[in-house]
């Protein structure tokens, strides 16, 4: 492609009864894009068929105006971390990102996604981690939520970082850190206690420090009404102890005796697994979920991965619930 360079300073194109014609074409543009280019993409239109200018930012073409373009709201929750063994800490919840309501870790709602016609948005639903294993990331397009951190086991003891951090297992051990605007850290191990785990961090609260023989409480989840009804998701797993702590928002419970295993979190909750007793295994974290919400008038009907399609909970709204990986084409 030839490039004509005009010298510096102001270029005055003003003239009565004239206009500047912007380069125009479809999304199938095949030229070599350069940062700062502007064009009229005839493939991008809103429901009134008004075309939109776009510019190249060095990586991708970005619409210069999104007024009137279809929007997609989202909730993306990663897989929860597994609990730790040997009187272990609870697993941390998967990272929690949303454009409706509060995100995890006390973060604000994010901007919704502008749905560009023909764009394929890849969806990955992260699996929950098994015992002593972090959860897997969940992805919607450019939105990635980080898998939950696994709970600590008696040796070495610390919880592991993740979307929300796993709880510690032993004295002097620290809880795993959470990811900013996705989740909270796991509970810290109290110095005077060798044998009691702490609660995993949740998307809505940190795990608590253990107290003598009682495990610290798990961190709670965050409630979302993206499907029309309020649902609490992405809580921490409970730590082992006497008594053990219970998981939150579908998280697994900690083992309450030497031989009691931690229980697993509810599938597609993104919550952490429970820490296991001294001679018992730990519970697995819950798999994540990706939920999309859009006006029914803009729903393309093109999906892969067999999501649950709900067009009845909210008037004139289509809700897609992905419990497994797939895609949505705008």
Short mmCIF file of C-alpha atoms in Angstrom, two decimals:
data_model
loop_
_atom_site.label_atom_id
_atom_site.label_comp_id
_atom_site.label_asym_id
_atom_site.label_seq_id
_atom_site.Cartn_x
_atom_site.Cartn_y
_atom_site.Cartn_z
CA UNK A 1 0.00 0.00 0.00
CA UNK A 2 1.41 3.38 -1.01
CA UNK A 3 1.63 6.09 1.66
CA UNK A 4 1.57 9.81 0.86
CA UNK A 5 2.98 11.98 3.64
CA UNK A 6 1.81 15.57 4.03
CA UNK A 7 4.17 17.96 5.83
CA UNK A 8 3.65 19.07 9.41
CA UNK A 9 1.33 21.82 10.57
CA UNK A 10 -2.39 22.29 9.99
CA UNK A 11 -3.99 20.82 6.88
CA UNK A 12 -7.08 22.87 5.99
CA UNK A 13 -9.61 20.93 3.93
CA UNK A 14 -12.47 23.35 4.54
CA UNK A 15 -14.57 24.39 1.55
CA UNK A 16 -18.24 25.20 1.00
CA UNK A 17 -20.41 22.35 -0.25
CA UNK A 18 -17.69 19.73 0.14
CA UNK A 19 -16.78 16.85 2.43
CA UNK A 20 -13.81 14.71 3.34
CA UNK A 21 -14.37 11.13 2.18
CA UNK A 22 -13.21 8.62 4.78
CA UNK A 23 -11.77 5.31 3.49
CA UNK A 24 -14.56 2.75 3.71
CA UNK A 25 -14.75 -1.03 3.64
CA UNK A 26 -15.79 -4.17 5.47
CA UNK A 27 -14.17 -6.06 8.35
CA UNK A 28 -12.34 -8.20 5.79
CA UNK A 29 -9.69 -5.44 5.46
CA UNK A 30 -6.45 -7.11 4.30
CA UNK A 31 -4.02 -4.18 4.14
CA UNK A 32 -1.15 -3.59 6.56
CA UNK A 33 -2.62 -1.56 9.42
CA UNK A 34 -0.54 1.20 11.03
CA UNK A 35 -1.17 2.82 14.40
CA UNK A 36 -3.40 5.90 13.99
CA UNK A 37 -5.23 4.79 10.85
CA UNK A 38 -8.95 5.74 10.69
CA UNK A 39 -11.54 4.13 8.45
CA UNK A 40 -15.28 3.57 8.08
CA UNK A 41 -16.01 -0.11 8.68
CA UNK A 42 -19.24 -0.92 6.85
CA UNK A 43 -19.52 -4.25 8.71
CA UNK A 44 -20.01 -2.51 12.05
CA UNK A 45 -23.53 -1.23 12.46
CA UNK A 46 -26.13 -0.83 15.16
CA UNK A 47 -29.79 -1.76 14.95
CA UNK A 48 -30.44 1.39 12.88
CA UNK A 49 -27.74 0.39 10.34
CA UNK A 50 -25.57 3.41 11.14
CA UNK A 51 -21.98 2.68 10.20
CA UNK A 52 -19.18 3.44 12.67
CA UNK A 53 -15.68 4.84 12.25
CA UNK A 54 -12.83 2.89 13.78
CA UNK A 55 -9.14 3.49 14.44
CA UNK A 56 -6.13 1.16 14.68
CA UNK A 57 -4.41 1.27 18.10
CA UNK A 58 -1.36 -0.75 17.08
CA UNK A 59 -2.97 -4.09 17.91
CA UNK A 60 -6.58 -4.04 16.74
CA UNK A 61 -9.28 -1.87 15.13
CA UNK A 62 -11.37 -0.06 17.78
CA UNK A 63 -14.79 1.58 17.14
CA UNK A 64 -14.57 5.36 17.69
CA UNK A 65 -18.17 5.49 18.87
CA UNK A 66 -20.18 2.76 20.55
CA UNK A 67 -23.43 4.73 20.81
CA UNK A 68 -26.25 2.48 19.70
CA UNK A 69 -24.06 -0.59 19.23
CA UNK A 70 -25.27 -3.83 20.83
CA UNK A 71 -23.76 -4.51 24.25
CA UNK A 72 -23.03 -7.76 26.10
CA UNK A 73 -22.97 -7.88 29.88
CA UNK A 74 -20.92 -10.66 31.43
CA UNK A 75 -20.07 -12.62 34.56
CA UNK A 76 -16.83 -14.63 34.28
CA UNK A 77 -15.85 -16.86 37.22
CA UNK A 78 -12.79 -19.09 37.20
CA UNK A 79 -12.49 -22.56 38.73
CA UNK A 80 -12.00 -22.70 42.49
CA UNK A 81 -8.82 -23.99 44.09
CA UNK A 82 -8.69 -27.38 45.77
CA UNK A 83 -8.27 -27.69 49.53
CA UNK A 84 -5.00 -28.71 51.13
CA UNK A 85 -4.36 -32.10 52.73
CA UNK A 86 -2.96 -32.93 56.22
CA UNK A 87 -5.28 -30.66 58.21
CA UNK A 88 -5.14 -28.28 55.32
CA UNK A 89 -6.47 -24.87 54.45
CA UNK A 90 -9.50 -24.32 52.29
CA UNK A 91 -9.17 -23.58 48.59
CA UNK A 92 -9.62 -20.04 47.32
CA UNK A 93 -12.49 -19.07 45.03
CA UNK A 94 -11.94 -18.49 41.33
CA UNK A 95 -11.51 -14.91 40.13
CA UNK A 96 -14.82 -13.04 39.74
CA UNK A 97 -15.25 -10.37 37.02
CA UNK A 98 -18.55 -8.82 35.95
CA UNK A 99 -20.08 -5.83 34.16
CA UNK A 100 -23.23 -5.98 36.33
CA UNK A 101 -22.85 -5.30 40.05
CA UNK A 102 -19.70 -5.67 42.12
CA UNK A 103 -16.67 -7.60 40.90
CA UNK A 104 -14.61 -9.76 43.25
CA UNK A 105 -12.11 -8.35 45.73
CA UNK A 106 -14.30 -5.28 46.22
CA UNK A 107 -13.72 -4.17 42.64
CA UNK A 108 -16.27 -2.14 40.65
CA UNK A 109 -18.37 -3.35 37.76
CA UNK A 110 -16.39 -3.38 34.51
CA UNK A 111 -17.48 -1.90 31.18
CA UNK A 112 -19.71 -4.13 29.12
CA UNK A 113 -18.53 -5.54 25.79
CA UNK A 114 -19.45 -3.86 22.49
CA UNK A 115 -20.75 -6.66 20.26
CA UNK A 116 -19.19 -6.27 16.82
CA UNK A 117 -21.19 -8.18 14.23
CA UNK A 118 -19.50 -11.37 13.05
CA UNK A 119 -16.95 -11.41 15.88
CA UNK A 120 -16.43 -14.81 17.53
CA UNK A 121 -15.99 -14.53 21.30
CA UNK A 122 -14.20 -17.61 22.61
CA UNK A 123 -15.37 -18.92 25.98
CA UNK A 124 -13.32 -21.12 28.29
CA UNK A 125 -14.82 -22.37 31.54
CA UNK A 126 -12.04 -23.24 34.00
CA UNK A 127 -12.14 -26.52 35.89
CA UNK A 128 -11.93 -26.68 39.66
CA UNK A 129 -8.60 -27.76 41.11
CA UNK A 130 -8.25 -31.16 42.78
CA UNK A 131 -6.69 -31.50 46.22
CA UNK A 132 -3.49 -29.41 46.47
CA UNK A 133 -4.15 -27.96 42.98
CA UNK A 134 -5.07 -24.45 41.80
CA UNK A 135 -8.24 -23.89 39.80
CA UNK A 136 -8.15 -23.09 36.08
CA UNK A 137 -8.74 -19.69 34.44
CA UNK A 138 -12.04 -18.82 32.76
CA UNK A 139 -12.10 -16.62 29.66
CA UNK A 140 -14.67 -14.63 27.66
CA UNK A 141 -13.02 -12.86 24.72
CA UNK A 142 -10.47 -10.50 26.30
CA UNK A 143 -11.81 -11.03 29.84
CA UNK A 144 -9.79 -13.52 31.93
CA UNK A 145 -10.59 -14.53 35.51
CA UNK A 146 -7.75 -16.22 37.41
CA UNK A 147 -8.16 -19.71 38.90
CA UNK A 148 -8.46 -19.94 42.69
CA UNK A 149 -5.38 -20.70 44.81
CA UNK A 150 -5.06 -24.08 46.50
CA UNK A 151 -5.16 -24.44 50.24
CA UNK A 152 -1.94 -25.06 52.12
CA UNK A 153 -1.03 -28.50 53.46
CA UNK A 154 0.69 -29.05 56.77
CA UNK A 155 4.12 -29.13 55.19
CA UNK A 156 5.01 -26.58 53.80
CA UNK A 157 1.83 -24.88 55.06
CA UNK A 158 1.18 -21.58 53.18
CA UNK A 159 -1.86 -21.09 51.01
CA UNK A 160 -1.32 -20.37 47.32
CA UNK A 161 -2.18 -17.24 45.37
CA UNK A 162 -4.98 -17.16 42.81
CA UNK A 163 -8.16 -15.31 41.91
CA UNK A 164 -8.82 -15.66 45.63
CA UNK A 165 -6.06 -17.13 47.78
CA UNK A 166 -6.01 -20.49 49.51
CA UNK A 167 -6.03 -20.67 53.29
CA UNK A 168 -2.88 -21.57 55.26
CA UNK A 169 -2.48 -24.90 57.04
CA UNK A 170 -0.04 -24.38 59.91
CA UNK A 171 1.56 -21.94 62.31
CA UNK A 172 3.47 -18.97 60.89
CA UNK A 173 2.13 -19.77 57.43
CA UNK A 174 0.48 -17.06 55.37
CA UNK A 175 -2.65 -17.30 53.29
CA UNK A 176 -2.38 -17.05 49.52
CA UNK A 177 -2.93 -13.64 47.95
CA UNK A 178 -5.94 -12.75 45.82
CA UNK A 179 -5.93 -10.99 42.44
CA UNK A 180 -6.89 -7.30 42.42
CA UNK A 181 -10.57 -6.72 41.56
CA UNK A 182 -11.17 -10.48 41.40
CA UNK A 183 -10.87 -11.93 44.90
CA UNK A 184 -9.53 -11.80 48.45
CA UNK A 185 -6.63 -13.57 50.22
CA UNK A 186 -6.89 -16.76 52.24
CA UNK A 187 -6.62 -16.85 56.03
CA UNK A 188 -3.26 -16.76 57.83
CA UNK A 189 -2.10 -19.53 60.19
CA UNK A 190 -1.96 -18.52 63.85
CA UNK A 191 1.49 -18.82 65.43
CA UNK A 192 0.33 -20.98 68.37
CA UNK A 193 -1.46 -23.56 66.29
CA UNK A 194 0.19 -26.47 64.47
CA UNK A 195 -2.75 -28.54 63.33
CA UNK A 196 -5.67 -26.40 62.20
CA UNK A 197 -6.26 -25.06 58.70
CA UNK A 198 -7.75 -21.69 57.79
CA UNK A 199 -10.53 -20.70 55.43
CA UNK A 200 -9.90 -20.00 51.76
CA UNK A 201 -10.46 -16.51 50.41
CA UNK A 202 -13.72 -15.74 48.64
CA UNK A 203 -14.66 -13.23 45.98
CA UNK A 204 -16.52 -11.22 48.64
CA UNK A 205 -14.31 -11.54 51.75
CA UNK A 206 -10.94 -12.80 52.96
CA UNK A 207 -10.48 -16.09 54.80
CA UNK A 208 -10.15 -15.73 58.58
CA UNK A 209 -7.22 -16.63 60.85
CA UNK A 210 -7.64 -19.89 62.80
CA UNK A 211 -8.29 -19.81 66.54
CA UNK A 212 -6.85 -22.50 68.82
CA UNK A 213 -8.35 -25.76 67.49
CA UNK A 214 -11.09 -24.10 65.40
CA UNK A 215 -10.44 -23.40 61.76
CA UNK A 216 -10.77 -19.83 60.50
CA UNK A 217 -13.93 -19.08 58.54
CA UNK A 218 -13.94 -19.17 54.77
CA UNK A 219 -14.43 -15.93 52.82
CA UNK A 220 -17.90 -15.37 51.40
CA UNK A 221 -18.86 -15.00 47.74
CA UNK A 222 -20.50 -12.19 45.75
CA UNK A 223 -24.16 -12.09 44.75
CA UNK A 224 -25.12 -11.41 41.14
CA UNK A 225 -28.53 -10.89 39.53
CA UNK A 226 -27.28 -11.21 35.95
CA UNK A 227 -29.70 -14.12 35.40
CA UNK A 228 -32.61 -12.19 36.93
CA UNK A 229 -32.41 -13.82 40.37
CA UNK A 230 -29.72 -13.07 42.95
CA UNK A 231 -27.21 -15.95 43.24
CA UNK A 232 -24.19 -16.11 45.55
CA UNK A 233 -21.08 -17.62 43.92
CA UNK A 234 -17.29 -17.94 44.32
CA UNK A 235 -16.85 -18.49 48.07
CA UNK A 236 -13.85 -19.94 49.86
CA UNK A 237 -13.46 -23.55 50.99
CA UNK A 238 -13.44 -24.41 54.69
CA UNK A 239 -10.27 -25.36 56.54
CA UNK A 240 -9.76 -28.55 58.59
CA UNK A 241 -9.99 -28.31 62.37
CA UNK A 242 -11.84 -29.17 65.58
CA UNK A 243 -14.33 -27.94 64.55
CA UNK A 244 -13.63 -27.41 60.89
CA UNK A 245 -15.03 -24.43 59.02
CA UNK A 246 -17.77 -24.67 56.41
CA UNK A 247 -17.34 -23.52 52.83
CA UNK A 248 -19.21 -20.45 51.60
CA UNK A 249 -21.36 -19.95 48.50
CA UNK A 250 -21.11 -23.61 47.52
CA UNK A 251 -17.55 -24.10 48.78
CA UNK A 252 -16.48 -27.43 50.28
CA UNK A 253 -16.33 -28.03 54.04
CA UNK A 254 -13.12 -28.74 55.91
CA UNK A 255 -12.51 -32.14 57.53
CA UNK A 256 -13.40 -32.22 61.23
CA UNK A 257 -11.22 -35.12 62.38
CA UNK A 258 -7.97 -36.85 61.43
CA UNK A 259 -9.76 -39.23 59.08
CA UNK A 260 -12.35 -36.80 57.69
CA UNK A 261 -11.70 -35.62 54.12
CA UNK A 262 -12.61 -32.17 52.93
CA UNK A 263 -15.69 -32.05 50.72
CA UNK A 264 -15.78 -30.75 47.17
CA UNK A 265 -17.37 -27.48 46.06
CA UNK A 266 -20.55 -27.26 43.99
CA UNK A 267 -19.85 -27.50 40.23
CA UNK A 268 -19.99 -24.19 38.32
CA UNK A 269 -19.92 -22.17 41.55
CA UNK A 270 -16.23 -21.23 41.24
CA UNK A 271 -15.89 -21.91 44.98
CA UNK A 272 -12.97 -23.52 46.80
CA UNK A 273 -12.65 -27.10 48.06
CA UNK A 274 -12.45 -28.02 51.74
CA UNK A 275 -9.17 -28.81 53.50
CA UNK A 276 -8.68 -32.44 54.52
CA UNK A 277 -8.01 -33.94 57.96
CA UNK A 278 -4.52 -35.09 58.95
CA UNK A 279 -4.80 -38.50 57.29
CA UNK A 280 -7.45 -37.60 54.70
CA UNK A 281 -7.72 -36.10 51.26
CA UNK A 282 -8.95 -32.64 50.38
CA UNK A 283 -12.02 -31.56 48.45
CA UNK A 284 -11.89 -30.27 44.86
CA UNK A 285 -12.79 -26.75 43.89
CA UNK A 286 -15.92 -26.07 41.87
CA UNK A 287 -15.68 -25.45 38.14
CA UNK A 288 -16.28 -21.91 36.91
CA UNK A 289 -19.04 -20.41 34.80
CA UNK A 290 -19.45 -17.75 32.08
CA UNK A 291 -22.79 -15.94 31.83
CA UNK A 292 -23.68 -13.47 29.06
CA UNK A 293 -26.69 -11.14 28.99
CA UNK A 294 -27.91 -9.07 26.02
CA UNK A 295 -31.04 -7.60 24.47
CA UNK A 296 -32.95 -10.31 22.64
CA UNK A 297 -33.18 -8.06 19.57
CA UNK A 298 -29.38 -8.24 19.22
CA UNK A 299 -28.95 -11.96 19.98
CA UNK A 300 -27.47 -13.70 16.92
CA UNK A 301 -28.39 -17.24 17.95
CA UNK A 302 -24.92 -18.47 16.94
CA UNK A 303 -23.27 -20.44 19.74
CA UNK A 304 -21.01 -23.44 20.24
CA UNK A 305 -20.71 -25.53 23.37
CA UNK A 306 -24.44 -25.93 24.14
CA UNK A 307 -24.99 -23.11 26.61
CA UNK A 308 -28.24 -22.83 28.55
CA UNK A 309 -30.33 -20.22 26.70
CA UNK A 310 -32.85 -18.34 28.84
CA UNK A 311 -35.22 -15.84 27.24
CA UNK A 312 -37.89 -15.89 29.96
CA UNK A 313 -36.31 -14.68 33.21
CA UNK A 314 -36.00 -11.04 32.09
CA UNK A 315 -38.31 -9.46 29.51
CA UNK A 316 -36.72 -8.83 26.08
CA UNK A 317 -33.41 -10.22 27.35
CA UNK A 318 -31.41 -13.30 26.33
CA UNK A 319 -29.16 -14.94 28.91
CA UNK A 320 -26.51 -17.51 27.93
CA UNK A 321 -25.09 -19.70 30.69
CA UNK A 322 -21.91 -21.56 29.71
CA UNK A 323 -21.15 -24.40 32.13
CA UNK A 324 -18.54 -25.68 29.68
CA UNK A 325 -16.33 -24.11 27.06
CA UNK A 326 -17.68 -22.86 23.72
CA UNK A 327 -18.17 -19.59 21.84
CA UNK A 328 -20.67 -16.88 20.95
CA UNK A 329 -20.72 -15.13 17.57
CA UNK A 330 -22.21 -11.63 17.61
#
